[in-house]
């Protein structure tokens, strides 16, 4: 049975090859046909620096469109942790940072090791908003948790943070690509695009509010952070970009060559339709397995599997899944359909 959402998403689904049994977009996405063509064409020709730069800037514009902001608010990078370290460097001495328990370490460790007496406090994700007290300077969290797939209550977190003047930093790596995301609601939004956006690894984005950008120092500035990068290659007198580009790091060119077609494809797709498709698949899987329905619909389903027995069953059946923090984990993306759900259920129930 093919759902209406599946039919609507046919152009994007056609970008993927054999995806049968691949339930691991939360680990890394599958490459698109258009990305393969772009990378192969680049490898078969001579390096074209101008084309590389065009791919980077087009990728920036596509991502901005995906999260509802202007491209002038988007900085490019290669790793989320490096971008978080820039935010950590701007915190005042003795600042307090609040993060969820068991948060992905790339979002936490830069704050833990920032020095200057910065304190990192934790709270359960379900009560994160309640933990934002007057002494909290910044709250950092993943919009969708990697280990369990739970979706953060963004409304409650933003309201609580606004009440005490705390900055809100949201890692949307496990969200952008399968659900609508509005970056304008937070001070900083981070996203590594190799998961749900199906880009090559090494393509990351950071969206900053104008107010937050003014409070940050471009501590990673290099030649690409210049207003005119090609005039910023030597010495220390370069004029940095007036936009969020001043927080760019030198881009991984070939990665952006492959990323640009993927980001373009997602940017022209209705992510509300993707959300409906993937959460319906996840709901079908939960119902068949007798798992409790999540409070907020999510594309990631996990369950207790301390010995890895269920993960082994899935793998033995040719299904690509993952295990995290003592739990088995499957993820449903745009390239999956009901047959993937039924095949996984049969492997686990068999």
Short mmCIF file of C-alpha atoms in Angstrom, two decimals:
data_model
loop_
_atom_site.label_atom_id
_atom_site.label_comp_id
_atom_site.label_asym_id
_atom_site.label_seq_id
_atom_site.Cartn_x
_atom_site.Cartn_y
_atom_site.Cartn_z
CA UNK A 1 0.00 0.00 0.00
CA UNK A 2 1.42 3.40 -1.03
CA UNK A 3 0.22 6.38 1.01
CA UNK A 4 -0.84 9.72 -0.45
CA UNK A 5 2.21 11.33 1.14
CA UNK A 6 4.43 8.75 -0.58
CA UNK A 7 2.95 9.71 -3.95
CA UNK A 8 3.49 13.42 -3.26
CA UNK A 9 7.10 12.78 -2.34
CA UNK A 10 7.81 10.73 -5.46
CA UNK A 11 10.31 13.25 -6.97
CA UNK A 12 12.45 13.22 -3.83
CA UNK A 13 12.11 9.46 -3.36
CA UNK A 14 13.26 8.95 -6.95
CA UNK A 15 16.60 10.50 -5.99
CA UNK A 16 17.51 7.38 -4.03
CA UNK A 17 18.61 4.02 -5.35
CA UNK A 18 18.19 0.73 -3.54
CA UNK A 19 17.12 1.80 -0.06
CA UNK A 20 15.27 -1.39 0.89
CA UNK A 21 15.92 -2.29 4.52
CA UNK A 22 17.93 0.86 5.27
CA UNK A 23 16.61 2.15 8.60
CA UNK A 24 19.60 4.20 9.71
CA UNK A 25 19.15 7.79 8.49
CA UNK A 26 19.73 8.83 12.11
CA UNK A 27 23.27 7.43 11.73
CA UNK A 28 23.97 8.62 8.19
CA UNK A 29 21.76 9.32 5.22
CA UNK A 30 21.85 7.60 1.85
CA UNK A 31 23.48 9.48 -1.04
CA UNK A 32 21.23 10.82 -3.77
CA UNK A 33 21.70 10.08 -7.44
CA UNK A 34 22.25 13.78 -8.16
CA UNK A 35 24.94 13.96 -5.47
CA UNK A 36 26.73 10.95 -6.94
CA UNK A 37 26.67 12.53 -10.39
CA UNK A 38 28.04 15.83 -9.10
CA UNK A 39 30.87 14.21 -7.14
CA UNK A 40 31.85 11.87 -9.98
CA UNK A 41 31.86 14.73 -12.48
CA UNK A 42 34.13 16.72 -10.19
CA UNK A 43 36.54 13.81 -9.72
CA UNK A 44 36.74 13.18 -13.45
CA UNK A 45 37.60 16.78 -14.29
CA UNK A 46 40.06 19.38 -13.13
CA UNK A 47 39.51 21.19 -9.83
CA UNK A 48 37.30 24.23 -10.40
CA UNK A 49 37.65 26.61 -7.45
CA UNK A 50 35.00 28.98 -8.73
CA UNK A 51 32.53 26.11 -9.04
CA UNK A 52 33.38 24.95 -5.53
CA UNK A 53 32.58 28.40 -4.17
CA UNK A 54 29.29 28.45 -6.06
CA UNK A 55 28.38 25.08 -4.53
CA UNK A 56 29.14 26.38 -1.03
CA UNK A 57 27.06 29.53 -1.46
CA UNK A 58 24.17 27.68 -3.09
CA UNK A 59 24.23 25.18 -0.21
CA UNK A 60 24.06 28.05 2.26
CA UNK A 61 21.02 29.45 0.46
CA UNK A 62 19.28 26.06 0.30
CA UNK A 63 19.78 25.45 4.01
CA UNK A 64 18.54 28.94 4.86
CA UNK A 65 15.37 28.23 2.89
CA UNK A 66 14.95 24.91 4.70
CA UNK A 67 14.92 26.56 8.13
CA UNK A 68 13.16 29.79 7.22
CA UNK A 69 15.86 32.45 7.47
CA UNK A 70 17.96 34.59 5.16
CA UNK A 71 21.30 33.24 3.94
CA UNK A 72 23.06 36.16 5.65
CA UNK A 73 22.34 34.47 8.99
CA UNK A 74 23.95 31.15 8.06
CA UNK A 75 27.58 30.20 8.70
CA UNK A 76 29.11 27.10 7.13
CA UNK A 77 31.41 24.63 8.80
CA UNK A 78 32.43 21.00 8.94
CA UNK A 79 31.67 19.82 12.50
CA UNK A 80 29.01 20.75 15.01
CA UNK A 81 31.42 20.60 17.96
CA UNK A 82 33.65 23.27 16.40
CA UNK A 83 30.67 25.57 15.99
CA UNK A 84 29.57 24.91 19.57
CA UNK A 85 33.06 25.78 20.80
CA UNK A 86 32.65 29.24 19.29
CA UNK A 87 29.49 29.70 21.36
CA UNK A 88 31.22 28.37 24.47
CA UNK A 89 34.07 30.83 24.02
CA UNK A 90 31.62 33.74 24.24
CA UNK A 91 30.19 32.77 27.62
CA UNK A 92 31.15 34.94 30.58
CA UNK A 93 33.29 33.55 33.36
CA UNK A 94 31.28 31.40 35.76
CA UNK A 95 28.33 31.04 33.37
CA UNK A 96 25.83 28.22 33.79
CA UNK A 97 24.78 26.04 30.85
CA UNK A 98 21.80 23.68 31.01
CA UNK A 99 21.67 20.57 28.80
CA UNK A 100 19.47 17.46 28.76
CA UNK A 101 20.64 14.28 30.42
CA UNK A 102 22.39 11.94 27.94
CA UNK A 103 22.67 14.68 25.34
CA UNK A 104 24.93 13.99 22.35
CA UNK A 105 28.47 14.76 23.44
CA UNK A 106 29.36 17.08 20.55
CA UNK A 107 26.87 19.56 21.97
CA UNK A 108 28.04 19.17 25.57
CA UNK A 109 31.81 18.70 25.66
CA UNK A 110 32.73 22.14 24.25
CA UNK A 111 30.93 23.69 27.23
CA UNK A 112 32.34 21.18 29.74
CA UNK A 113 35.91 21.95 28.67
CA UNK A 114 35.54 25.68 28.08
CA UNK A 115 37.21 26.52 31.39
CA UNK A 116 36.72 29.94 33.04
CA UNK A 117 34.53 28.37 35.73
CA UNK A 118 31.70 27.56 33.33
CA UNK A 119 29.26 25.10 34.90
CA UNK A 120 27.24 22.54 32.96
CA UNK A 121 24.04 21.32 34.59
CA UNK A 122 21.67 18.60 33.36
CA UNK A 123 17.95 17.93 33.55
CA UNK A 124 15.67 15.31 31.96
CA UNK A 125 14.62 16.38 28.48
CA UNK A 126 10.94 16.18 29.47
CA UNK A 127 11.59 18.72 32.25
CA UNK A 128 14.26 20.82 30.59
CA UNK A 129 12.11 23.96 30.56
CA UNK A 130 11.48 23.56 34.30
CA UNK A 131 15.24 23.51 34.86
CA UNK A 132 15.79 26.93 33.29
CA UNK A 133 16.21 28.98 36.44
CA UNK A 134 17.40 32.57 36.81
CA UNK A 135 21.05 31.54 37.04
CA UNK A 136 21.05 29.77 33.64
CA UNK A 137 22.85 31.75 30.94
CA UNK A 138 22.39 29.31 28.07
CA UNK A 139 20.34 26.19 27.40
CA UNK A 140 21.58 23.81 24.70
CA UNK A 141 19.67 20.78 23.45
CA UNK A 142 18.99 18.62 20.42
CA UNK A 143 15.56 19.22 18.93
CA UNK A 144 15.37 15.45 18.36
CA UNK A 145 17.43 13.27 20.66
CA UNK A 146 19.91 10.94 18.97
CA UNK A 147 19.74 8.14 21.52
CA UNK A 148 15.97 7.85 21.89
CA UNK A 149 14.31 9.95 19.17
CA UNK A 150 12.34 12.08 21.62
CA UNK A 151 11.36 15.54 20.37
CA UNK A 152 12.08 18.49 22.67
CA UNK A 153 9.27 20.83 23.72
CA UNK A 154 10.64 23.84 21.86
CA UNK A 155 7.76 26.11 22.85
CA UNK A 156 8.21 25.51 26.58
CA UNK A 157 11.99 25.82 26.40
CA UNK A 158 11.88 29.11 24.51
CA UNK A 159 9.27 30.60 26.84
CA UNK A 160 11.24 29.61 29.96
CA UNK A 161 14.53 30.86 28.52
CA UNK A 162 13.01 34.17 27.47
CA UNK A 163 11.66 34.69 30.99
CA UNK A 164 15.19 34.66 32.47
CA UNK A 165 17.13 36.05 29.51
CA UNK A 166 18.95 32.80 28.70
CA UNK A 167 20.30 32.05 25.23
CA UNK A 168 18.73 29.11 23.37
CA UNK A 169 21.03 26.85 21.32
CA UNK A 170 19.31 24.10 19.36
CA UNK A 171 21.05 21.25 17.54
CA UNK A 172 18.74 20.25 14.71
CA UNK A 173 21.00 17.60 13.18
CA UNK A 174 18.42 14.87 13.88
CA UNK A 175 15.51 17.03 12.74
CA UNK A 176 16.14 19.02 9.56
CA UNK A 177 15.20 16.84 6.62
CA UNK A 178 12.20 15.03 8.11
CA UNK A 179 10.31 17.75 9.99
CA UNK A 180 9.71 21.49 9.54
CA UNK A 181 12.19 23.55 11.57
CA UNK A 182 12.05 27.31 12.20
CA UNK A 183 15.54 28.58 13.03
CA UNK A 184 14.24 32.07 13.77
CA UNK A 185 12.85 30.84 17.09
CA UNK A 186 16.26 30.29 18.71
CA UNK A 187 19.49 32.22 19.18
CA UNK A 188 21.58 29.59 17.43
CA UNK A 189 20.62 26.54 15.41
CA UNK A 190 23.22 23.94 14.45
CA UNK A 191 22.96 21.16 11.89
CA UNK A 192 25.39 18.63 10.48
CA UNK A 193 23.83 17.66 7.15
CA UNK A 194 25.10 14.11 6.65
CA UNK A 195 22.15 12.46 8.38
CA UNK A 196 18.58 13.35 7.35
CA UNK A 197 19.71 15.77 4.63
CA UNK A 198 21.73 12.99 2.99
CA UNK A 199 24.82 15.12 2.34
CA UNK A 200 28.45 14.00 2.41
CA UNK A 201 29.97 14.22 5.87
CA UNK A 202 31.77 17.51 6.47
CA UNK A 203 28.91 19.92 5.70
CA UNK A 204 27.53 21.72 8.75
CA UNK A 205 25.55 24.91 9.26
CA UNK A 206 25.07 27.37 12.10
CA UNK A 207 22.22 29.88 12.05
CA UNK A 208 22.55 32.89 14.33
CA UNK A 209 20.15 35.60 15.41
CA UNK A 210 21.47 39.08 14.66
CA UNK A 211 21.66 39.86 18.38
CA UNK A 212 23.61 36.71 19.22
CA UNK A 213 25.98 37.19 16.29
CA UNK A 214 26.97 40.60 17.67
CA UNK A 215 27.90 38.95 20.98
CA UNK A 216 30.23 36.37 19.41
CA UNK A 217 33.90 36.62 18.49
CA UNK A 218 34.95 34.91 15.22
CA UNK A 219 37.60 32.83 16.99
CA UNK A 220 37.88 30.37 14.09
CA UNK A 221 38.18 33.04 11.41
CA UNK A 222 40.25 32.14 8.39
CA UNK A 223 40.46 33.32 4.82
CA UNK A 224 36.90 32.26 3.99
CA UNK A 225 35.50 34.48 6.75
CA UNK A 226 36.63 37.59 4.91
CA UNK A 227 34.20 39.95 3.22
CA UNK A 228 36.09 39.05 0.06
CA UNK A 229 37.72 35.67 0.77
CA UNK A 230 40.15 36.00 -2.12
CA UNK A 231 41.47 39.25 -0.64
CA UNK A 232 41.77 37.67 2.82
CA UNK A 233 44.36 35.01 2.16
CA UNK A 234 47.38 36.68 3.76
CA UNK A 235 48.16 38.67 6.87
CA UNK A 236 45.93 39.84 9.67
CA UNK A 237 44.32 42.92 8.20
CA UNK A 238 41.41 41.30 6.36
CA UNK A 239 37.96 42.82 6.72
CA UNK A 240 35.64 40.10 7.98
CA UNK A 241 32.24 39.58 6.41
CA UNK A 242 29.43 41.69 7.80
CA UNK A 243 27.05 38.71 7.70
CA UNK A 244 27.24 35.36 9.52
CA UNK A 245 29.89 34.42 6.95
CA UNK A 246 32.46 35.87 9.37
CA UNK A 247 31.93 32.70 11.39
CA UNK A 248 32.62 30.43 8.40
CA UNK A 249 35.51 28.01 8.41
CA UNK A 250 37.20 27.03 5.17
CA UNK A 251 34.70 24.68 3.52
CA UNK A 252 35.40 21.09 2.49
CA UNK A 253 34.94 21.74 -1.23
CA UNK A 254 34.20 18.26 -2.53
CA UNK A 255 31.73 17.64 0.29
CA UNK A 256 29.77 20.73 -0.72
CA UNK A 257 29.80 19.61 -4.36
CA UNK A 258 27.82 16.56 -3.26
CA UNK A 259 25.77 18.45 -0.71
CA UNK A 260 24.37 21.13 -2.99
CA UNK A 261 22.07 18.86 -5.06
CA UNK A 262 20.80 17.11 -1.93
CA UNK A 263 20.06 20.37 -0.12
CA UNK A 264 18.37 21.73 -3.23
CA UNK A 265 16.13 18.66 -3.40
CA UNK A 266 15.07 18.95 0.23
CA UNK A 267 14.61 22.72 0.03
CA UNK A 268 12.01 22.34 -2.72
CA UNK A 269 10.15 19.56 -0.86
CA UNK A 270 7.27 20.11 1.56
CA UNK A 271 8.80 18.91 4.83
CA UNK A 272 5.35 18.72 6.40
CA UNK A 273 4.68 15.94 3.90
CA UNK A 274 7.95 14.23 4.80
CA UNK A 275 7.00 14.50 8.47
CA UNK A 276 3.61 12.92 7.81
CA UNK A 277 5.20 10.10 5.81
CA UNK A 278 7.95 9.16 8.26
CA UNK A 279 5.90 9.46 11.43
CA UNK A 280 3.20 7.26 9.88
CA UNK A 281 5.84 4.61 9.20
CA UNK A 282 7.20 4.92 12.73
CA UNK A 283 3.67 4.66 14.12
CA UNK A 284 3.03 1.53 12.06
CA UNK A 285 6.21 -0.03 13.45
CA UNK A 286 5.35 0.89 17.04
CA UNK A 287 1.86 -0.54 16.74
CA UNK A 288 3.11 -3.79 15.23
CA UNK A 289 5.75 -4.17 17.95
CA UNK A 290 3.44 -3.21 20.81
CA UNK A 291 5.60 -0.21 21.72
CA UNK A 292 4.18 2.79 23.53
CA UNK A 293 3.32 5.66 21.23
CA UNK A 294 5.62 8.67 21.65
CA UNK A 295 4.23 11.87 23.18
CA UNK A 296 5.31 13.77 20.06
CA UNK A 297 5.45 12.00 16.69
CA UNK A 298 9.02 11.13 15.72
CA UNK A 299 10.84 9.35 12.91
CA UNK A 300 13.15 7.48 15.30
CA UNK A 301 11.96 4.46 17.28
CA UNK A 302 14.05 2.89 20.03
CA UNK A 303 13.48 0.16 22.59
CA UNK A 304 15.48 -1.54 25.31
CA UNK A 305 17.94 -4.05 23.85
CA UNK A 306 20.81 -4.31 26.36
CA UNK A 307 22.41 -7.40 24.81
CA UNK A 308 21.96 -6.23 21.23
CA UNK A 309 19.87 -9.31 20.40
CA UNK A 310 17.18 -7.41 18.48
CA UNK A 311 19.78 -5.42 16.58
CA UNK A 312 21.45 -8.70 15.61
CA UNK A 313 18.11 -10.06 14.35
CA UNK A 314 17.61 -7.01 12.17
CA UNK A 315 21.12 -7.23 10.78
CA UNK A 316 20.76 -10.96 10.10
CA UNK A 317 17.70 -10.14 8.00
CA UNK A 318 19.70 -7.67 5.93
CA UNK A 319 18.25 -4.61 7.65
CA UNK A 320 20.58 -1.72 8.47
CA UNK A 321 19.74 -0.37 11.92
CA UNK A 322 21.76 0.84 14.91
CA UNK A 323 22.11 0.51 18.65
CA UNK A 324 22.69 3.36 21.08
CA UNK A 325 22.92 3.55 24.86
CA UNK A 326 21.58 0.02 25.42
CA UNK A 327 18.70 0.44 22.99
CA UNK A 328 17.98 -0.77 19.46
CA UNK A 329 17.20 2.07 17.07
CA UNK A 330 15.46 2.31 13.71
CA UNK A 331 14.76 5.43 11.70
CA UNK A 332 12.25 5.97 8.91
CA UNK A 333 13.03 8.48 6.18
CA UNK A 334 11.55 9.64 2.90
CA UNK A 335 13.09 6.71 0.99
CA UNK A 336 11.41 4.12 3.25
CA UNK A 337 7.90 2.71 2.86
CA UNK A 338 5.54 0.21 4.48
CA UNK A 339 7.51 -2.76 3.18
CA UNK A 340 10.51 -1.65 5.25
CA UNK A 341 8.33 -1.55 8.35
CA UNK A 342 6.86 -4.98 7.71
CA UNK A 343 10.24 -6.50 6.94
CA UNK A 344 11.71 -5.19 10.21
CA UNK A 345 8.71 -6.42 12.21
CA UNK A 346 9.00 -9.88 10.62
CA UNK A 347 12.70 -10.06 11.50
CA UNK A 348 11.99 -9.19 15.13
CA UNK A 349 8.85 -11.28 15.53
CA UNK A 350 10.15 -14.28 13.61
#
